[in-house]
């Protein structure tokens, strides 16, 4: 699972498997499997995905795999939190039937030279612009996990809005027999979207972090009030965060259908829009979005 391998302990209810062969043996004959892929360090947002999965299939399968392919050279692969034992307890309590926890050698026994590349107009914008190659790593591992699990349904959170859209489009274009279920973002009481990376925040940074969600809400309010100059709205939200000490990468209003920029007429017509943002607070990069 990265720098160190997890200690595998067999839970009294949930089955923990570490090889593709074991996984396929456990799921042999299952036609309604619901799947939730994760990188571990689980929180309530992840557990809400497990509960939603149970409504769309049976059994529920989760995976924990910190996927090196989606980390850039200066990102936090080695220090990504690995909390395997605690994760197992949470998944067991959430009713997960099988946890697939492969190591890198199992999932990538040879260099993964075949990769899935999303189209440039979706994969190289927003997150793809600031994290080159990220979505290639995501789609490649998701396709491989789908091949291992062969789920009827898979659940992804809306917090990773662009990822959700890319995975859904990939399934459609490859005619995969997997329905992608979107789960609403789970937030703390102060509005901060739950994320494994929130644990990196200092006490002071954690108190400031809800300002990202507030910035999205302010953008939404201005559009609902009839403002049409999207560039100005985005720029002012960007500058507000910067003045508060953030290092924003983007705040962007886009069409939900394809994440392209809306025209003034589409804004005026109240077309289905979403505002997305990514910004660093200290050393921690947070993302969030809000459907308008």
PDB file of C-alpha atoms in Angstrom:
ATOM      1  CA  UNK A   1       0.000   0.000   0.000  1.00  0.00           C
ATOM      2  CA  UNK A   2       2.868   2.378  -0.482  1.00  0.00           C
ATOM      3  CA  UNK A   3       5.820   2.888   1.824  1.00  0.00           C
ATOM      4  CA  UNK A   4       4.791   0.154   4.264  1.00  0.00           C
ATOM      5  CA  UNK A   5       2.420  -2.765   3.903  1.00  0.00           C
ATOM      6  CA  UNK A   6      -0.651  -2.944   6.173  1.00  0.00           C
ATOM      7  CA  UNK A   7      -0.892  -5.614   8.805  1.00  0.00           C
ATOM      8  CA  UNK A   8      -3.812  -7.806   7.677  1.00  0.00           C
ATOM      9  CA  UNK A   9      -6.077  -9.028  10.461  1.00  0.00           C
ATOM     10  CA  UNK A  10      -9.167 -11.012   9.565  1.00  0.00           C
ATOM     11  CA  UNK A  11     -12.221  -9.160  10.831  1.00  0.00           C
ATOM     12  CA  UNK A  12     -14.942 -11.281  12.413  1.00  0.00           C
ATOM     13  CA  UNK A  13     -17.522 -10.156   9.831  1.00  0.00           C
ATOM     14  CA  UNK A  14     -15.915  -8.383   6.903  1.00  0.00           C
ATOM     15  CA  UNK A  15     -13.712 -10.496   4.670  1.00  0.00           C
ATOM     16  CA  UNK A  16     -10.348  -8.942   3.868  1.00  0.00           C
ATOM     17  CA  UNK A  17      -8.643 -10.128   0.695  1.00  0.00           C
ATOM     18  CA  UNK A  18      -5.350  -9.005  -0.737  1.00  0.00           C
ATOM     19  CA  UNK A  19      -5.165 -10.767  -4.105  1.00  0.00           C
ATOM     20  CA  UNK A  20      -7.263 -10.575  -7.247  1.00  0.00           C
ATOM     21  CA  UNK A  21      -7.682 -14.348  -7.187  1.00  0.00           C
ATOM     22  CA  UNK A  22      -9.087 -14.262  -3.632  1.00  0.00           C
ATOM     23  CA  UNK A  23     -11.382 -11.383  -4.548  1.00  0.00           C
ATOM     24  CA  UNK A  24     -12.825 -13.158  -7.560  1.00  0.00           C
ATOM     25  CA  UNK A  25     -13.330 -16.276  -5.473  1.00  0.00           C
ATOM     26  CA  UNK A  26     -15.303 -14.346  -2.881  1.00  0.00           C
ATOM     27  CA  UNK A  27     -17.450 -12.656  -5.520  1.00  0.00           C
ATOM     28  CA  UNK A  28     -17.998 -15.646  -7.806  1.00  0.00           C
ATOM     29  CA  UNK A  29     -21.612 -15.727  -8.922  1.00  0.00           C
ATOM     30  CA  UNK A  30     -22.447 -12.298  -7.481  1.00  0.00           C
ATOM     31  CA  UNK A  31     -24.381 -10.212 -10.003  1.00  0.00           C
ATOM     32  CA  UNK A  32     -25.375  -7.169  -7.908  1.00  0.00           C
ATOM     33  CA  UNK A  33     -22.067  -6.137  -6.347  1.00  0.00           C
ATOM     34  CA  UNK A  34     -21.828  -2.482  -5.290  1.00  0.00           C
ATOM     35  CA  UNK A  35     -18.304  -1.077  -5.090  1.00  0.00           C
ATOM     36  CA  UNK A  36     -16.635   1.874  -3.371  1.00  0.00           C
ATOM     37  CA  UNK A  37     -12.956   2.442  -4.207  1.00  0.00           C
ATOM     38  CA  UNK A  38     -10.950   4.419  -1.624  1.00  0.00           C
ATOM     39  CA  UNK A  39      -7.378   5.279  -0.699  1.00  0.00           C
ATOM     40  CA  UNK A  40      -8.070   4.678   2.984  1.00  0.00           C
ATOM     41  CA  UNK A  41      -7.784   7.123   5.898  1.00  0.00           C
ATOM     42  CA  UNK A  42     -11.555   6.888   6.026  1.00  0.00           C
ATOM     43  CA  UNK A  43     -13.942   9.470   7.464  1.00  0.00           C
ATOM     44  CA  UNK A  44     -17.694   9.924   7.609  1.00  0.00           C
ATOM     45  CA  UNK A  45     -17.794  10.999   3.974  1.00  0.00           C
ATOM     46  CA  UNK A  46     -16.431   7.620   2.906  1.00  0.00           C
ATOM     47  CA  UNK A  47     -18.820   5.778   5.189  1.00  0.00           C
ATOM     48  CA  UNK A  48     -21.766   7.611   3.655  1.00  0.00           C
ATOM     49  CA  UNK A  49     -20.640   6.181   0.302  1.00  0.00           C
ATOM     50  CA  UNK A  50     -20.754   2.659   1.779  1.00  0.00           C
ATOM     51  CA  UNK A  51     -24.290   3.192   3.041  1.00  0.00           C
ATOM     52  CA  UNK A  52     -25.408   4.530  -0.330  1.00  0.00           C
ATOM     53  CA  UNK A  53     -23.770   1.566  -2.059  1.00  0.00           C
ATOM     54  CA  UNK A  54     -25.857  -0.801   0.068  1.00  0.00           C
ATOM     55  CA  UNK A  55     -28.984   0.756  -1.426  1.00  0.00           C
ATOM     56  CA  UNK A  56     -27.811  -0.026  -4.959  1.00  0.00           C
ATOM     57  CA  UNK A  57     -26.423  -3.514  -4.655  1.00  0.00           C
ATOM     58  CA  UNK A  58     -25.432  -6.473  -2.539  1.00  0.00           C
ATOM     59  CA  UNK A  59     -22.800  -7.318  -1.426  1.00  0.00           C
ATOM     60  CA  UNK A  60     -20.902  -4.081  -0.802  1.00  0.00           C
ATOM     61  CA  UNK A  61     -17.210  -4.228  -1.680  1.00  0.00           C
ATOM     62  CA  UNK A  62     -14.710  -1.536  -0.708  1.00  0.00           C
ATOM     63  CA  UNK A  63     -11.092  -1.214  -1.713  1.00  0.00           C
ATOM     64  CA  UNK A  64      -8.164   0.507  -0.054  1.00  0.00           C
ATOM     65  CA  UNK A  65      -5.267   1.257  -2.363  1.00  0.00           C
ATOM     66  CA  UNK A  66      -3.061   4.346  -2.369  1.00  0.00           C
ATOM     67  CA  UNK A  67      -2.584   4.708  -6.104  1.00  0.00           C
ATOM     68  CA  UNK A  68       0.893   5.950  -6.968  1.00  0.00           C
ATOM     69  CA  UNK A  69      -0.134   6.668 -10.579  1.00  0.00           C
ATOM     70  CA  UNK A  70      -2.309   9.629  -9.599  1.00  0.00           C
ATOM     71  CA  UNK A  71       0.306  11.407  -7.487  1.00  0.00           C
ATOM     72  CA  UNK A  72       2.571  13.961  -9.108  1.00  0.00           C
ATOM     73  CA  UNK A  73       6.328  14.112  -8.417  1.00  0.00           C
ATOM     74  CA  UNK A  74       5.910  16.819  -5.769  1.00  0.00           C
ATOM     75  CA  UNK A  75       2.759  15.449  -4.159  1.00  0.00           C
ATOM     76  CA  UNK A  76       2.237  13.532  -0.941  1.00  0.00           C
ATOM     77  CA  UNK A  77       2.236   9.835  -1.905  1.00  0.00           C
ATOM     78  CA  UNK A  78       4.701   8.730   0.770  1.00  0.00           C
ATOM     79  CA  UNK A  79       3.122  10.743   3.574  1.00  0.00           C
ATOM     80  CA  UNK A  80      -0.499  10.071   2.596  1.00  0.00           C
ATOM     81  CA  UNK A  81      -2.110   8.858   5.864  1.00  0.00           C
ATOM     82  CA  UNK A  82      -2.375   5.073   6.096  1.00  0.00           C
ATOM     83  CA  UNK A  83      -4.749   4.021   8.886  1.00  0.00           C
ATOM     84  CA  UNK A  84      -5.562   0.463   7.837  1.00  0.00           C
ATOM     85  CA  UNK A  85      -6.656  -1.071  11.145  1.00  0.00           C
ATOM     86  CA  UNK A  86      -8.980   1.826  11.990  1.00  0.00           C
ATOM     87  CA  UNK A  87     -10.336   1.781   8.428  1.00  0.00           C
ATOM     88  CA  UNK A  88     -11.187  -1.918   8.736  1.00  0.00           C
ATOM     89  CA  UNK A  89     -13.178  -1.310  11.910  1.00  0.00           C
ATOM     90  CA  UNK A  90     -15.149   1.481  10.266  1.00  0.00           C
ATOM     91  CA  UNK A  91     -15.882  -0.568   7.142  1.00  0.00           C
ATOM     92  CA  UNK A  92     -16.971  -3.545   9.183  1.00  0.00           C
ATOM     93  CA  UNK A  93     -19.334  -1.362  11.212  1.00  0.00           C
ATOM     94  CA  UNK A  94     -20.689   0.083   7.950  1.00  0.00           C
ATOM     95  CA  UNK A  95     -21.681  -3.390   6.746  1.00  0.00           C
ATOM     96  CA  UNK A  96     -19.059  -3.890   4.054  1.00  0.00           C
ATOM     97  CA  UNK A  97     -18.855  -7.546   2.995  1.00  0.00           C
ATOM     98  CA  UNK A  98     -15.442  -7.640   1.336  1.00  0.00           C
ATOM     99  CA  UNK A  99     -12.473  -5.301   1.582  1.00  0.00           C
ATOM    100  CA  UNK A 100      -9.995  -5.597  -1.276  1.00  0.00           C
ATOM    101  CA  UNK A 101      -6.625  -4.362   0.005  1.00  0.00           C
ATOM    102  CA  UNK A 102      -3.956  -5.207  -2.587  1.00  0.00           C
ATOM    103  CA  UNK A 103      -0.386  -4.044  -2.407  1.00  0.00           C
ATOM    104  CA  UNK A 104       1.311  -2.384  -5.362  1.00  0.00           C
ATOM    105  CA  UNK A 105       2.890  -5.616  -6.592  1.00  0.00           C
ATOM    106  CA  UNK A 106      -0.530  -7.285  -6.734  1.00  0.00           C
ATOM    107  CA  UNK A 107      -2.292  -4.524  -8.643  1.00  0.00           C
ATOM    108  CA  UNK A 108       0.716  -3.530 -10.768  1.00  0.00           C
ATOM    109  CA  UNK A 109       2.781  -6.742 -11.139  1.00  0.00           C
ATOM    110  CA  UNK A 110       4.492  -5.173 -14.134  1.00  0.00           C
ATOM    111  CA  UNK A 111       4.814  -1.529 -15.210  1.00  0.00           C
ATOM    112  CA  UNK A 112       1.351  -0.224 -16.078  1.00  0.00           C
ATOM    113  CA  UNK A 113       2.188   0.808 -19.622  1.00  0.00           C
ATOM    114  CA  UNK A 114      -1.421   0.689 -20.853  1.00  0.00           C
ATOM    115  CA  UNK A 115      -3.174   3.772 -19.505  1.00  0.00           C
ATOM    116  CA  UNK A 116      -6.578   5.388 -19.923  1.00  0.00           C
ATOM    117  CA  UNK A 117      -6.416   9.006 -21.117  1.00  0.00           C
ATOM    118  CA  UNK A 118      -9.511  11.190 -20.692  1.00  0.00           C
ATOM    119  CA  UNK A 119     -10.237  13.653 -23.516  1.00  0.00           C
ATOM    120  CA  UNK A 120      -8.221  16.840 -23.268  1.00  0.00           C
ATOM    121  CA  UNK A 121     -11.257  19.130 -23.011  1.00  0.00           C
ATOM    122  CA  UNK A 122     -12.292  17.385 -19.789  1.00  0.00           C
ATOM    123  CA  UNK A 123      -9.132  15.810 -18.408  1.00  0.00           C
ATOM    124  CA  UNK A 124      -6.709  18.710 -18.871  1.00  0.00           C
ATOM    125  CA  UNK A 125      -8.793  21.523 -17.377  1.00  0.00           C
ATOM    126  CA  UNK A 126      -9.293  22.568 -13.739  1.00  0.00           C
ATOM    127  CA  UNK A 127      -7.701  19.764 -11.667  1.00  0.00           C
ATOM    128  CA  UNK A 128      -6.085  18.338 -14.790  1.00  0.00           C
ATOM    129  CA  UNK A 129      -4.348  21.638 -15.506  1.00  0.00           C
ATOM    130  CA  UNK A 130      -2.840  21.928 -12.039  1.00  0.00           C
ATOM    131  CA  UNK A 131      -2.176  18.196 -11.546  1.00  0.00           C
ATOM    132  CA  UNK A 132      -0.919  16.956 -14.940  1.00  0.00           C
ATOM    133  CA  UNK A 133      -1.507  13.248 -15.404  1.00  0.00           C
ATOM    134  CA  UNK A 134      -3.753  12.991 -12.360  1.00  0.00           C
ATOM    135  CA  UNK A 135      -6.831  11.821 -14.236  1.00  0.00           C
ATOM    136  CA  UNK A 136      -4.842   9.333 -16.286  1.00  0.00           C
ATOM    137  CA  UNK A 137      -3.809   7.764 -12.991  1.00  0.00           C
ATOM    138  CA  UNK A 138      -7.382   7.846 -11.688  1.00  0.00           C
ATOM    139  CA  UNK A 139      -9.067   6.347 -14.743  1.00  0.00           C
ATOM    140  CA  UNK A 140      -6.390   3.692 -15.147  1.00  0.00           C
ATOM    141  CA  UNK A 141      -6.709   2.418 -11.584  1.00  0.00           C
ATOM    142  CA  UNK A 142     -10.510   2.663 -11.610  1.00  0.00           C
ATOM    143  CA  UNK A 143     -10.740   0.638 -14.816  1.00  0.00           C
ATOM    144  CA  UNK A 144      -8.388  -1.950 -13.327  1.00  0.00           C
ATOM    145  CA  UNK A 145     -10.355  -2.130 -10.070  1.00  0.00           C
ATOM    146  CA  UNK A 146     -13.593  -2.464 -12.027  1.00  0.00           C
ATOM    147  CA  UNK A 147     -12.014  -5.356 -13.921  1.00  0.00           C
ATOM    148  CA  UNK A 148     -11.140  -7.024 -10.611  1.00  0.00           C
ATOM    149  CA  UNK A 149     -14.458  -6.421  -8.819  1.00  0.00           C
ATOM    150  CA  UNK A 150     -16.836  -6.401 -11.821  1.00  0.00           C
ATOM    151  CA  UNK A 151     -19.449  -4.331  -9.961  1.00  0.00           C
ATOM    152  CA  UNK A 152     -22.987  -3.651 -11.104  1.00  0.00           C
ATOM    153  CA  UNK A 153     -22.792  -0.238  -9.397  1.00  0.00           C
ATOM    154  CA  UNK A 154     -19.998   1.947  -8.039  1.00  0.00           C
ATOM    155  CA  UNK A 155     -20.298   5.007  -5.801  1.00  0.00           C
ATOM    156  CA  UNK A 156     -18.215   8.180  -6.139  1.00  0.00           C
ATOM    157  CA  UNK A 157     -18.578  11.394  -4.168  1.00  0.00           C
ATOM    158  CA  UNK A 158     -19.556  14.715  -5.708  1.00  0.00           C
ATOM    159  CA  UNK A 159     -16.759  16.455  -3.817  1.00  0.00           C
ATOM    160  CA  UNK A 160     -14.475  15.199  -6.564  1.00  0.00           C
ATOM    161  CA  UNK A 161     -16.853  16.543  -9.194  1.00  0.00           C
ATOM    162  CA  UNK A 162     -14.563  16.381 -12.207  1.00  0.00           C
ATOM    163  CA  UNK A 163     -13.388  12.886 -11.264  1.00  0.00           C
ATOM    164  CA  UNK A 164     -16.995  11.714 -10.995  1.00  0.00           C
ATOM    165  CA  UNK A 165     -17.770  13.049 -14.465  1.00  0.00           C
ATOM    166  CA  UNK A 166     -14.653  11.530 -16.014  1.00  0.00           C
ATOM    167  CA  UNK A 167     -15.296   8.092 -14.504  1.00  0.00           C
ATOM    168  CA  UNK A 168     -18.938   8.187 -15.586  1.00  0.00           C
ATOM    169  CA  UNK A 169     -17.992   9.129 -19.150  1.00  0.00           C
ATOM    170  CA  UNK A 170     -15.316   6.429 -19.230  1.00  0.00           C
ATOM    171  CA  UNK A 171     -17.874   3.784 -18.260  1.00  0.00           C
ATOM    172  CA  UNK A 172     -20.260   4.984 -20.944  1.00  0.00           C
ATOM    173  CA  UNK A 173     -17.666   5.080 -23.727  1.00  0.00           C
ATOM    174  CA  UNK A 174     -16.246   1.660 -22.859  1.00  0.00           C
ATOM    175  CA  UNK A 175     -19.767   0.212 -22.431  1.00  0.00           C
ATOM    176  CA  UNK A 176     -18.873  -1.008 -18.942  1.00  0.00           C
ATOM    177  CA  UNK A 177     -21.781  -2.740 -17.160  1.00  0.00           C
ATOM    178  CA  UNK A 178     -21.317  -0.529 -14.105  1.00  0.00           C
ATOM    179  CA  UNK A 179     -23.700   2.232 -13.065  1.00  0.00           C
ATOM    180  CA  UNK A 180     -21.918   5.200 -11.480  1.00  0.00           C
ATOM    181  CA  UNK A 181     -23.819   6.524  -8.460  1.00  0.00           C
ATOM    182  CA  UNK A 182     -23.109  10.102  -7.328  1.00  0.00           C
ATOM    183  CA  UNK A 183     -23.058  10.758  -3.576  1.00  0.00           C
ATOM    184  CA  UNK A 184     -23.610  14.205  -2.113  1.00  0.00           C
ATOM    185  CA  UNK A 185     -20.677  15.894  -0.380  1.00  0.00           C
ATOM    186  CA  UNK A 186     -20.601  15.376   3.390  1.00  0.00           C
ATOM    187  CA  UNK A 187     -19.643  18.471   5.353  1.00  0.00           C
ATOM    188  CA  UNK A 188     -18.625  19.338   8.878  1.00  0.00           C
ATOM    189  CA  UNK A 189     -20.986  21.543  10.887  1.00  0.00           C
ATOM    190  CA  UNK A 190     -19.067  24.644   9.808  1.00  0.00           C
ATOM    191  CA  UNK A 191     -19.432  23.756   6.118  1.00  0.00           C
ATOM    192  CA  UNK A 192     -15.981  22.342   5.362  1.00  0.00           C
ATOM    193  CA  UNK A 193     -16.182  19.405   2.956  1.00  0.00           C
ATOM    194  CA  UNK A 194     -14.852  16.276   4.642  1.00  0.00           C
ATOM    195  CA  UNK A 195     -11.525  15.158   3.193  1.00  0.00           C
ATOM    196  CA  UNK A 196      -8.649  12.966   4.290  1.00  0.00           C
ATOM    197  CA  UNK A 197      -6.360  15.944   3.694  1.00  0.00           C
ATOM    198  CA  UNK A 198      -8.180  18.015   6.328  1.00  0.00           C
ATOM    199  CA  UNK A 199      -6.040  16.170   8.848  1.00  0.00           C
ATOM    200  CA  UNK A 200      -3.014  18.094   7.585  1.00  0.00           C
ATOM    201  CA  UNK A 201      -4.511  21.425   8.693  1.00  0.00           C
ATOM    202  CA  UNK A 202      -3.237  23.185  11.807  1.00  0.00           C
ATOM    203  CA  UNK A 203      -5.769  24.412  14.359  1.00  0.00           C
ATOM    204  CA  UNK A 204      -5.613  27.928  12.898  1.00  0.00           C
ATOM    205  CA  UNK A 205      -5.915  26.646   9.335  1.00  0.00           C
ATOM    206  CA  UNK A 206      -8.856  24.423  10.268  1.00  0.00           C
ATOM    207  CA  UNK A 207     -10.695  27.461  11.604  1.00  0.00           C
ATOM    208  CA  UNK A 208     -10.073  29.286   8.305  1.00  0.00           C
ATOM    209  CA  UNK A 209     -10.845  26.334   6.012  1.00  0.00           C
ATOM    210  CA  UNK A 210     -14.666  26.844   5.811  1.00  0.00           C
ATOM    211  CA  UNK A 211     -13.997  30.080   3.903  1.00  0.00           C
ATOM    212  CA  UNK A 212     -13.562  27.986   0.757  1.00  0.00           C
ATOM    213  CA  UNK A 213     -17.169  26.770   0.955  1.00  0.00           C
ATOM    214  CA  UNK A 214     -18.307  30.291   1.807  1.00  0.00           C
ATOM    215  CA  UNK A 215     -16.596  31.623  -1.316  1.00  0.00           C
ATOM    216  CA  UNK A 216     -18.544  29.133  -3.433  1.00  0.00           C
ATOM    217  CA  UNK A 217     -21.785  30.131  -1.735  1.00  0.00           C
ATOM    218  CA  UNK A 218     -21.080  33.786  -2.450  1.00  0.00           C
ATOM    219  CA  UNK A 219     -20.505  33.047  -6.139  1.00  0.00           C
ATOM    220  CA  UNK A 220     -23.779  31.123  -6.268  1.00  0.00           C
ATOM    221  CA  UNK A 221     -25.689  33.965  -4.599  1.00  0.00           C
ATOM    222  CA  UNK A 222     -24.382  36.524  -7.072  1.00  0.00           C
ATOM    223  CA  UNK A 223     -25.413  34.396 -10.050  1.00  0.00           C
ATOM    224  CA  UNK A 224     -28.842  33.745  -8.571  1.00  0.00           C
ATOM    225  CA  UNK A 225     -29.169  37.508  -8.050  1.00  0.00           C
ATOM    226  CA  UNK A 226     -28.840  37.980 -11.800  1.00  0.00           C
ATOM    227  CA  UNK A 227     -25.190  38.899 -12.281  1.00  0.00           C
ATOM    228  CA  UNK A 228     -23.864  37.686 -15.632  1.00  0.00           C
ATOM    229  CA  UNK A 229     -20.199  38.725 -15.669  1.00  0.00           C
ATOM    230  CA  UNK A 230     -18.799  35.348 -14.662  1.00  0.00           C
ATOM    231  CA  UNK A 231     -15.174  36.393 -15.131  1.00  0.00           C
ATOM    232  CA  UNK A 232     -15.598  39.263 -12.673  1.00  0.00           C
ATOM    233  CA  UNK A 233     -17.359  37.054 -10.118  1.00  0.00           C
ATOM    234  CA  UNK A 234     -14.630  34.423 -10.361  1.00  0.00           C
ATOM    235  CA  UNK A 235     -11.851  37.009 -10.115  1.00  0.00           C
ATOM    236  CA  UNK A 236     -13.325  38.674  -7.030  1.00  0.00           C
ATOM    237  CA  UNK A 237     -13.806  35.337  -5.253  1.00  0.00           C
ATOM    238  CA  UNK A 238     -10.230  34.385  -6.160  1.00  0.00           C
ATOM    239  CA  UNK A 239      -8.871  37.686  -4.863  1.00  0.00           C
ATOM    240  CA  UNK A 240     -10.883  37.439  -1.627  1.00  0.00           C
ATOM    241  CA  UNK A 241      -9.341  34.078  -0.800  1.00  0.00           C
ATOM    242  CA  UNK A 242      -5.885  35.360  -1.702  1.00  0.00           C
ATOM    243  CA  UNK A 243      -6.296  38.324   0.637  1.00  0.00           C
ATOM    244  CA  UNK A 244      -7.149  35.901   3.443  1.00  0.00           C
ATOM    245  CA  UNK A 245      -3.828  34.102   2.959  1.00  0.00           C
ATOM    246  CA  UNK A 246      -4.919  31.291   0.624  1.00  0.00           C
ATOM    247  CA  UNK A 247      -3.076  30.320  -2.556  1.00  0.00           C
ATOM    248  CA  UNK A 248      -5.966  29.627  -4.958  1.00  0.00           C
ATOM    249  CA  UNK A 249      -5.446  27.634  -8.129  1.00  0.00           C
ATOM    250  CA  UNK A 250      -8.892  28.340  -9.569  1.00  0.00           C
ATOM    251  CA  UNK A 251     -12.458  29.326  -8.840  1.00  0.00           C
ATOM    252  CA  UNK A 252     -14.471  28.517 -11.940  1.00  0.00           C
ATOM    253  CA  UNK A 253     -18.134  28.562 -12.920  1.00  0.00           C
ATOM    254  CA  UNK A 254     -18.821  25.807 -15.411  1.00  0.00           C
ATOM    255  CA  UNK A 255     -21.679  23.918 -17.041  1.00  0.00           C
ATOM    256  CA  UNK A 256     -22.512  20.724 -15.192  1.00  0.00           C
ATOM    257  CA  UNK A 257     -22.907  18.804 -18.444  1.00  0.00           C
ATOM    258  CA  UNK A 258     -19.298  19.110 -19.637  1.00  0.00           C
ATOM    259  CA  UNK A 259     -17.409  21.515 -17.316  1.00  0.00           C
ATOM    260  CA  UNK A 260     -17.000  24.044 -20.117  1.00  0.00           C
ATOM    261  CA  UNK A 261     -17.427  27.759 -19.443  1.00  0.00           C
ATOM    262  CA  UNK A 262     -21.020  28.983 -19.881  1.00  0.00           C
ATOM    263  CA  UNK A 263     -21.971  31.801 -22.215  1.00  0.00           C
ATOM    264  CA  UNK A 264     -23.685  34.910 -20.840  1.00  0.00           C
ATOM    265  CA  UNK A 265     -26.949  33.641 -22.326  1.00  0.00           C
ATOM    266  CA  UNK A 266     -26.555  30.311 -20.526  1.00  0.00           C
ATOM    267  CA  UNK A 267     -25.888  32.135 -17.276  1.00  0.00           C
ATOM    268  CA  UNK A 268     -28.923  34.372 -17.826  1.00  0.00           C
ATOM    269  CA  UNK A 269     -31.084  31.333 -18.582  1.00  0.00           C
ATOM    270  CA  UNK A 270     -30.021  29.795 -15.259  1.00  0.00           C
ATOM    271  CA  UNK A 271     -28.627  26.755 -17.050  1.00  0.00           C
ATOM    272  CA  UNK A 272     -27.355  23.947 -14.826  1.00  0.00           C
ATOM    273  CA  UNK A 273     -24.081  25.310 -13.492  1.00  0.00           C
ATOM    274  CA  UNK A 274     -21.486  24.356 -10.913  1.00  0.00           C
ATOM    275  CA  UNK A 275     -18.750  26.414  -9.297  1.00  0.00           C
ATOM    276  CA  UNK A 276     -15.524  24.567  -8.543  1.00  0.00           C
ATOM    277  CA  UNK A 277     -12.495  25.662  -6.559  1.00  0.00           C
ATOM    278  CA  UNK A 278      -9.067  24.475  -5.489  1.00  0.00           C
ATOM    279  CA  UNK A 279      -6.778  26.394  -3.165  1.00  0.00           C
ATOM    280  CA  UNK A 280      -3.884  25.827  -0.818  1.00  0.00           C
ATOM    281  CA  UNK A 281      -4.172  26.793   2.820  1.00  0.00           C
ATOM    282  CA  UNK A 282      -0.672  26.606   4.200  1.00  0.00           C
ATOM    283  CA  UNK A 283       0.727  23.396   2.739  1.00  0.00           C
ATOM    284  CA  UNK A 284      -2.667  21.714   2.313  1.00  0.00           C
ATOM    285  CA  UNK A 285      -4.532  21.828  -0.965  1.00  0.00           C
ATOM    286  CA  UNK A 286      -8.326  21.684  -0.631  1.00  0.00           C
ATOM    287  CA  UNK A 287     -10.966  21.309  -3.322  1.00  0.00           C
ATOM    288  CA  UNK A 288     -14.710  21.919  -3.192  1.00  0.00           C
ATOM    289  CA  UNK A 289     -17.652  22.638  -5.464  1.00  0.00           C
ATOM    290  CA  UNK A 290     -21.264  23.744  -5.333  1.00  0.00           C
ATOM    291  CA  UNK A 291     -24.008  23.113  -7.854  1.00  0.00           C
ATOM    292  CA  UNK A 292     -25.805  26.357  -8.704  1.00  0.00           C
TER     293      UNK A 292
END
